[in-house]
Amino acid sequence: MAVATDLPVEVEVFGVTYERYALAKLFRRLVCKYSIKTVIEIPASGAKAMPSLYSLGFALAGCSVTLVDAEAEGLAIWKKLGLDERLETVSSEELSGLKDDHRTWDLAWNFAVLPNQEQPERLIELMKSCSSAYLMFINVNRFNVGFFMHRTVHRLWKIPWTHGAISFFSPYKTKRFMRRNGVKGIDWGVVDCPPWPDSPGFRDLRLHRMEDKPHTWSCPYSEYITKSEFPAWMKWVYAGERLPLPAILKLPYSHLYYAIGQVQDEIS
């Protein structure tokens, strides 16, 4: 499917660019810590950003990546970066057609998907059936000061809340959900911790209003990868993010959290 080129272009803001940068740094650490070599992202969507790019960091860390329901616009970036050799794609229909237990990948994960699931248990069971070792969720952190502003913007402008169940915006409740569903040894942490608050909601408001209007994305992060050079400000912000503070003390300014755990061995 070709990517349309005559549509309005939505450029990812600097906060999204930094988010991608910080996630790639996190993924490199996780790959080393857990010896991850193969990754599946279920599904490979986008949260107010270009879809199918969140696993780029795993590919940059040397992993083989499989994207479920990837979109052509994001796949074009993979090819442009020369990372398509480490990439496979599969549709959700093809994935569900595999045998019940096809634990092919070291890690099954997704980004900001869990809160919008009507049946989250079905999602985690699918992820468990794909992973031979680990499962991870990355979601927006409800304890960031910007989250409360975002909620207020939705209320004042009477924009429906489309971001899903608030409970899954908490690392503690997500951890309990994972444990109830057979994931053990769960660890959680924070990522994307710049000195500015998470989106107060005004950009979100604009994107809500243009939701039915087709547009394409521009991803500055991919340009930095191409040049193998990132801005100094980004490196300084990340140095602050990596200060050795407990995760709980970073919650008020972290935009995202991750929760990763080991899949219970149910294979006889």
mmCIF file of C-alpha atoms in Angstrom:
data_model
loop_
_atom_site.group_PDB
_atom_site.id
_atom_site.type_symbol
_atom_site.label_atom_id
_atom_site.label_comp_id
_atom_site.label_asym_id
_atom_site.label_seq_id
_atom_site.Cartn_x
_atom_site.Cartn_y
_atom_site.Cartn_z
ATOM 1 C CA MET A 1 0.000 0.000 0.000
ATOM 2 C CA ALA A 2 1.536 3.298 -1.106
ATOM 3 C CA VAL A 3 1.842 6.251 1.240
ATOM 4 C CA ALA A 4 -0.135 9.292 0.081
ATOM 5 C CA THR A 5 2.076 12.325 -0.553
ATOM 6 C CA ASP A 6 -0.484 15.056 -1.265
ATOM 7 C CA LEU A 7 -1.929 15.252 2.252
ATOM 8 C CA PRO A 8 -1.215 17.780 5.027
ATOM 9 C CA VAL A 9 1.894 16.888 7.018
ATOM 10 C CA GLU A 10 1.831 16.653 10.814
ATOM 11 C CA VAL A 11 5.354 17.054 12.194
ATOM 12 C CA GLU A 12 6.069 15.211 15.428
ATOM 13 C CA VAL A 13 6.781 17.798 18.113
ATOM 14 C CA PHE A 14 10.089 17.940 19.996
ATOM 15 C CA GLY A 15 8.542 16.106 22.938
ATOM 16 C CA VAL A 16 7.771 13.093 20.760
ATOM 17 C CA THR A 17 11.278 13.235 19.302
ATOM 18 C CA TYR A 18 12.778 13.161 22.781
ATOM 19 C CA GLU A 19 10.386 10.372 23.750
ATOM 20 C CA ARG A 20 11.660 8.201 20.889
ATOM 21 C CA TYR A 21 15.257 9.007 21.852
ATOM 22 C CA ALA A 22 14.709 8.049 25.501
ATOM 23 C CA LEU A 23 12.850 4.864 24.565
ATOM 24 C CA ALA A 24 15.721 3.759 22.324
ATOM 25 C CA LYS A 25 18.130 4.244 25.222
ATOM 26 C CA LEU A 26 15.860 2.210 27.501
ATOM 27 C CA PHE A 27 15.505 -0.580 24.949
ATOM 28 C CA ARG A 28 19.267 -0.895 24.604
ATOM 29 C CA ARG A 29 19.573 -1.366 28.375
ATOM 30 C CA LEU A 30 16.750 -3.920 28.438
ATOM 31 C CA VAL A 31 18.298 -5.873 25.560
ATOM 32 C CA CYS A 32 21.534 -6.172 27.543
ATOM 33 C CA LYS A 33 19.871 -6.919 30.876
ATOM 34 C CA TYR A 34 17.475 -9.601 29.619
ATOM 35 C CA SER A 35 19.470 -10.938 26.636
ATOM 36 C CA ILE A 36 16.663 -10.042 24.231
ATOM 37 C CA LYS A 37 17.273 -10.908 20.588
ATOM 38 C CA THR A 38 13.786 -11.163 19.083
ATOM 39 C CA VAL A 39 10.890 -8.770 19.680
ATOM 40 C CA ILE A 40 7.241 -8.631 18.625
ATOM 41 C CA GLU A 41 5.163 -5.454 19.012
ATOM 42 C CA ILE A 42 1.438 -6.243 19.309
ATOM 43 C CA PRO A 43 0.040 -4.079 17.730
ATOM 44 C CA ALA A 44 2.485 -1.638 16.135
ATOM 45 C CA SER A 45 0.266 1.427 16.360
ATOM 46 C CA GLY A 46 1.032 5.076 17.067
ATOM 47 C CA ALA A 47 -0.125 7.278 19.936
ATOM 48 C CA LYS A 48 -0.592 10.719 18.343
ATOM 49 C CA ALA A 49 2.601 10.004 16.403
ATOM 50 C CA MET A 50 3.736 8.186 13.279
ATOM 51 C CA PRO A 51 2.735 4.524 13.709
ATOM 52 C CA SER A 52 4.955 1.450 13.537
ATOM 53 C CA LEU A 53 8.148 3.172 14.707
ATOM 54 C CA TYR A 54 8.220 2.491 18.439
ATOM 55 C CA SER A 55 10.316 -0.679 18.010
ATOM 56 C CA LEU A 56 13.055 1.131 16.084
ATOM 57 C CA GLY A 57 15.118 1.239 19.266
ATOM 58 C CA PHE A 58 15.116 -2.542 19.504
ATOM 59 C CA ALA A 59 16.345 -2.852 15.916
ATOM 60 C CA LEU A 60 19.054 -0.263 16.595
ATOM 61 C CA ALA A 61 20.115 -2.442 19.542
ATOM 62 C CA GLY A 62 20.534 -5.411 17.189
ATOM 63 C CA CYS A 63 17.217 -7.223 17.665
ATOM 64 C CA SER A 64 15.079 -8.874 15.027
ATOM 65 C CA VAL A 65 11.678 -7.167 15.161
ATOM 66 C CA THR A 66 8.201 -8.306 14.146
ATOM 67 C CA LEU A 67 5.423 -5.721 13.881
ATOM 68 C CA VAL A 68 1.761 -6.686 14.036
ATOM 69 C CA ASP A 69 -0.573 -4.647 11.811
ATOM 70 C CA ALA A 70 2.196 -2.290 10.736
ATOM 71 C CA GLU A 71 1.319 0.725 8.607
ATOM 72 C CA ALA A 72 2.970 1.595 5.303
ATOM 73 C CA GLU A 73 4.004 5.081 6.391
ATOM 74 C CA GLY A 74 6.091 3.751 9.251
ATOM 75 C CA LEU A 75 7.490 0.873 7.203
ATOM 76 C CA ALA A 76 8.844 3.392 4.703
ATOM 77 C CA ILE A 77 10.960 4.875 7.498
ATOM 78 C CA TRP A 78 12.340 1.451 8.416
ATOM 79 C CA LYS A 79 13.421 1.003 4.815
ATOM 80 C CA LYS A 80 14.875 4.495 4.582
ATOM 81 C CA LEU A 81 16.997 3.806 7.670
ATOM 82 C CA GLY A 82 18.181 0.469 6.284
ATOM 83 C CA LEU A 83 16.630 -1.401 9.212
ATOM 84 C CA ASP A 84 14.089 -3.337 7.166
ATOM 85 C CA GLU A 85 16.508 -6.279 7.027
ATOM 86 C CA ARG A 86 15.832 -6.788 10.743
ATOM 87 C CA LEU A 87 12.081 -6.405 10.283
ATOM 88 C CA GLU A 88 9.192 -8.751 9.622
ATOM 89 C CA THR A 89 5.507 -7.880 9.551
ATOM 90 C CA VAL A 90 2.436 -9.947 10.276
ATOM 91 C CA SER A 91 -1.264 -9.146 10.422
ATOM 92 C CA SER A 92 -3.362 -9.821 13.506
ATOM 93 C CA GLU A 93 -5.339 -12.324 11.444
ATOM 94 C CA GLU A 94 -2.175 -14.208 10.522
ATOM 95 C CA LEU A 95 -1.002 -14.132 14.128
ATOM 96 C CA SER A 96 -4.297 -15.495 15.454
ATOM 97 C CA GLY A 97 -4.131 -18.227 12.819
ATOM 98 C CA LEU A 98 -0.933 -19.649 14.262
ATOM 99 C CA LYS A 99 -1.074 -22.521 16.713
ATOM 100 C CA ASP A 100 -2.206 -21.613 20.207
ATOM 101 C CA ASP A 101 1.283 -21.606 21.685
ATOM 102 C CA HIS A 102 3.811 -20.104 19.272
ATOM 103 C CA ARG A 103 6.436 -18.765 21.644
ATOM 104 C CA THR A 104 8.829 -17.533 19.003
ATOM 105 C CA TRP A 105 9.922 -14.169 20.431
ATOM 106 C CA ASP A 106 11.981 -13.270 23.501
ATOM 107 C CA LEU A 107 9.809 -10.222 24.206
ATOM 108 C CA ALA A 108 6.226 -9.282 23.383
ATOM 109 C CA TRP A 109 5.359 -5.663 24.063
ATOM 110 C CA ASN A 110 3.293 -2.649 23.047
ATOM 111 C CA PHE A 111 3.090 1.098 23.533
ATOM 112 C CA ALA A 112 0.026 2.839 25.024
ATOM 113 C CA VAL A 113 -2.270 0.058 23.840
ATOM 114 C CA LEU A 114 -3.425 -1.611 27.059
ATOM 115 C CA PRO A 115 -5.695 1.205 28.372
ATOM 116 C CA ASN A 116 -7.915 1.108 25.275
ATOM 117 C CA GLN A 117 -8.535 -2.626 25.306
ATOM 118 C CA GLU A 118 -12.133 -3.648 25.962
ATOM 119 C CA GLN A 119 -10.839 -7.078 26.978
ATOM 120 C CA PRO A 120 -7.278 -6.543 28.228
ATOM 121 C CA GLU A 121 -7.050 -10.156 29.361
ATOM 122 C CA ARG A 122 -7.297 -11.295 25.750
ATOM 123 C CA LEU A 123 -4.422 -9.026 24.767
ATOM 124 C CA ILE A 124 -2.121 -10.261 27.503
ATOM 125 C CA GLU A 125 -2.952 -13.889 26.697
ATOM 126 C CA LEU A 126 -2.043 -13.267 23.058
ATOM 127 C CA MET A 127 1.220 -11.652 24.111
ATOM 128 C CA LYS A 128 2.012 -14.554 26.440
ATOM 129 C CA SER A 129 1.367 -17.047 23.657
ATOM 130 C CA CYS A 130 3.955 -15.248 21.508
ATOM 131 C CA SER A 131 6.723 -14.810 24.069
ATOM 132 C CA SER A 132 9.166 -17.426 25.287
ATOM 133 C CA ALA A 133 10.531 -15.176 28.007
ATOM 134 C CA TYR A 134 9.295 -11.627 28.654
ATOM 135 C CA LEU A 135 6.286 -9.372 28.296
ATOM 136 C CA MET A 136 6.258 -5.578 28.582
ATOM 137 C CA PHE A 137 3.776 -2.719 28.601
ATOM 138 C CA ILE A 138 4.717 0.936 28.194
ATOM 139 C CA ASN A 139 1.984 3.408 29.055
ATOM 140 C CA VAL A 140 1.434 7.053 29.898
ATOM 141 C CA ASN A 141 2.110 7.866 33.551
ATOM 142 C CA ARG A 142 -0.919 9.301 35.332
ATOM 143 C CA PHE A 143 1.216 10.779 38.130
ATOM 144 C CA ASN A 144 2.908 13.297 35.835
ATOM 145 C CA VAL A 145 1.718 16.831 36.569
ATOM 146 C CA GLY A 146 0.730 17.292 32.925
ATOM 147 C CA PHE A 147 -1.716 14.404 33.093
ATOM 148 C CA PHE A 148 -4.042 16.350 35.385
ATOM 149 C CA MET A 149 -3.900 19.347 33.033
ATOM 150 C CA HIS A 150 -4.677 17.052 30.119
ATOM 151 C CA ARG A 151 -7.751 15.690 31.888
ATOM 152 C CA THR A 152 -8.876 19.248 32.651
ATOM 153 C CA VAL A 153 -8.569 20.304 28.998
ATOM 154 C CA HIS A 154 -10.787 17.394 27.980
ATOM 155 C CA ARG A 155 -13.408 18.439 30.529
ATOM 156 C CA LEU A 156 -13.349 22.171 29.755
ATOM 157 C CA TRP A 157 -13.517 21.715 25.983
ATOM 158 C CA LYS A 158 -15.950 18.806 26.304
ATOM 159 C CA ILE A 159 -13.756 16.516 24.239
ATOM 160 C CA PRO A 160 -14.515 12.828 24.880
ATOM 161 C CA TRP A 161 -11.801 10.967 26.754
ATOM 162 C CA THR A 162 -10.482 8.503 24.179
ATOM 163 C CA HIS A 163 -7.300 7.417 25.925
ATOM 164 C CA GLY A 164 -8.783 4.448 27.749
ATOM 165 C CA ALA A 165 -8.972 3.156 31.307
ATOM 166 C CA ILE A 166 -7.234 5.428 33.816
ATOM 167 C CA SER A 167 -6.238 2.427 35.937
ATOM 168 C CA PHE A 168 -3.706 1.326 33.315
ATOM 169 C CA PHE A 169 -1.996 4.708 33.490
ATOM 170 C CA SER A 170 -0.622 3.586 36.862
ATOM 171 C CA PRO A 171 2.456 1.327 37.046
ATOM 172 C CA TYR A 172 1.153 -0.177 40.267
ATOM 173 C CA LYS A 173 -2.197 -1.266 38.850
ATOM 174 C CA THR A 174 -0.595 -2.491 35.637
ATOM 175 C CA LYS A 175 1.831 -4.557 37.678
ATOM 176 C CA ARG A 176 -1.064 -6.120 39.605
ATOM 177 C CA PHE A 177 -2.901 -6.822 36.342
ATOM 178 C CA MET A 178 0.161 -8.579 34.944
ATOM 179 C CA ARG A 179 0.606 -10.643 38.087
ATOM 180 C CA ARG A 180 -3.051 -11.723 38.056
ATOM 181 C CA ASN A 181 -2.580 -12.901 34.495
ATOM 182 C CA GLY A 182 0.397 -15.136 35.050
ATOM 183 C CA VAL A 183 3.380 -12.818 34.662
ATOM 184 C CA LYS A 184 6.048 -13.101 37.346
ATOM 185 C CA GLY A 185 9.211 -11.290 38.382
ATOM 186 C CA ILE A 186 7.730 -7.963 37.321
ATOM 187 C CA ASP A 187 9.974 -4.920 37.305
ATOM 188 C CA TRP A 188 8.851 -1.393 36.524
ATOM 189 C CA GLY A 189 10.542 1.894 35.884
ATOM 190 C CA VAL A 190 10.111 5.283 34.271
ATOM 191 C CA VAL A 191 11.223 6.662 30.918
ATOM 192 C CA ASP A 192 10.840 9.953 29.047
ATOM 193 C CA CYS A 193 11.512 12.203 32.047
ATOM 194 C CA PRO A 194 12.204 15.713 30.701
ATOM 195 C CA PRO A 195 11.864 18.913 32.755
ATOM 196 C CA TRP A 196 8.624 19.904 30.992
ATOM 197 C CA PRO A 197 5.219 18.396 31.866
ATOM 198 C CA ASP A 198 3.560 15.816 29.681
ATOM 199 C CA SER A 199 1.252 17.258 27.049
ATOM 200 C CA PRO A 200 -1.356 19.474 28.756
ATOM 201 C CA GLY A 201 -3.752 18.449 26.006
ATOM 202 C CA PHE A 202 -3.904 21.359 23.559
ATOM 203 C CA ARG A 203 -2.040 19.474 20.827
ATOM 204 C CA ASP A 204 -4.223 16.506 21.641
ATOM 205 C CA LEU A 205 -7.272 18.752 21.287
ATOM 206 C CA ARG A 206 -6.172 19.828 17.816
ATOM 207 C CA LEU A 207 -5.478 16.237 16.752
ATOM 208 C CA HIS A 208 -8.886 15.172 18.057
ATOM 209 C CA ARG A 209 -10.529 17.814 15.885
ATOM 210 C CA MET A 210 -8.649 16.688 12.780
ATOM 211 C CA GLU A 211 -9.085 12.978 13.497
ATOM 212 C CA ASP A 212 -11.268 12.392 10.455
ATOM 213 C CA LYS A 213 -9.041 14.484 8.190
ATOM 214 C CA PRO A 214 -6.365 12.402 6.466
ATOM 215 C CA HIS A 215 -2.794 13.525 7.022
ATOM 216 C CA THR A 216 0.724 12.178 6.896
ATOM 217 C CA TRP A 217 3.468 12.303 9.501
ATOM 218 C CA SER A 218 6.986 13.675 9.554
ATOM 219 C CA CYS A 219 9.374 12.087 12.068
ATOM 220 C CA PRO A 220 12.412 14.266 12.936
ATOM 221 C CA TYR A 221 13.828 11.440 15.073
ATOM 222 C CA SER A 222 14.425 9.355 11.958
ATOM 223 C CA GLU A 223 16.429 12.207 10.435
ATOM 224 C CA TYR A 224 18.690 12.296 13.485
ATOM 225 C CA ILE A 225 19.269 8.548 13.131
ATOM 226 C CA THR A 226 20.181 9.031 9.480
ATOM 227 C CA LYS A 227 22.766 11.670 10.414
ATOM 228 C CA SER A 228 23.946 9.665 13.456
ATOM 229 C CA GLU A 229 23.824 12.912 15.377
ATOM 230 C CA PHE A 230 21.404 14.119 18.032
ATOM 231 C CA PRO A 231 21.034 17.687 19.353
ATOM 232 C CA ALA A 232 23.023 18.658 22.425
ATOM 233 C CA TRP A 233 19.847 19.673 24.272
ATOM 234 C CA MET A 234 18.517 16.141 23.931
ATOM 235 C CA LYS A 235 21.660 14.648 25.427
ATOM 236 C CA TRP A 236 21.575 17.096 28.341
ATOM 237 C CA VAL A 237 17.922 16.364 29.068
ATOM 238 C CA TYR A 238 18.627 12.648 28.983
ATOM 239 C CA ALA A 239 21.570 13.064 31.361
ATOM 240 C CA GLY A 240 19.109 14.599 33.820
ATOM 241 C CA GLU A 241 16.671 11.755 33.252
ATOM 242 C CA ARG A 242 19.341 9.215 34.194
ATOM 243 C CA LEU A 243 20.132 10.764 37.569
ATOM 244 C CA PRO A 244 20.272 7.889 40.086
ATOM 245 C CA LEU A 245 16.981 8.602 41.835
ATOM 246 C CA PRO A 246 14.358 6.011 42.796
ATOM 247 C CA ALA A 247 11.658 5.622 40.143
ATOM 248 C CA ILE A 248 8.975 6.715 42.593
ATOM 249 C CA LEU A 249 10.658 10.129 42.946
ATOM 250 C CA LYS A 250 10.630 10.557 39.164
ATOM 251 C CA LEU A 251 6.925 9.798 38.774
ATOM 252 C CA PRO A 252 5.807 13.468 39.006
ATOM 253 C CA TYR A 253 7.860 14.360 35.912
ATOM 254 C CA SER A 254 8.136 11.084 33.983
ATOM 255 C CA HIS A 255 5.846 10.953 30.957
ATOM 256 C CA LEU A 256 5.880 7.169 30.627
ATOM 257 C CA TYR A 257 6.427 4.063 32.685
ATOM 258 C CA TYR A 258 7.286 0.526 31.684
ATOM 259 C CA ALA A 259 6.451 -2.772 33.351
ATOM 260 C CA ILE A 260 8.306 -5.902 32.258
ATOM 261 C CA GLY A 261 7.973 -9.413 33.599
ATOM 262 C CA GLN A 262 8.660 -13.043 32.908
ATOM 263 C CA VAL A 263 6.092 -15.233 31.208
ATOM 264 C CA GLN A 264 5.135 -18.188 33.385
ATOM 265 C CA ASP A 265 6.380 -21.454 31.928
ATOM 266 C CA GLU A 266 3.191 -23.332 31.207
ATOM 267 C CA ILE A 267 4.658 -25.669 28.610
ATOM 268 C CA SER A 268 4.625 -29.238 29.835
#
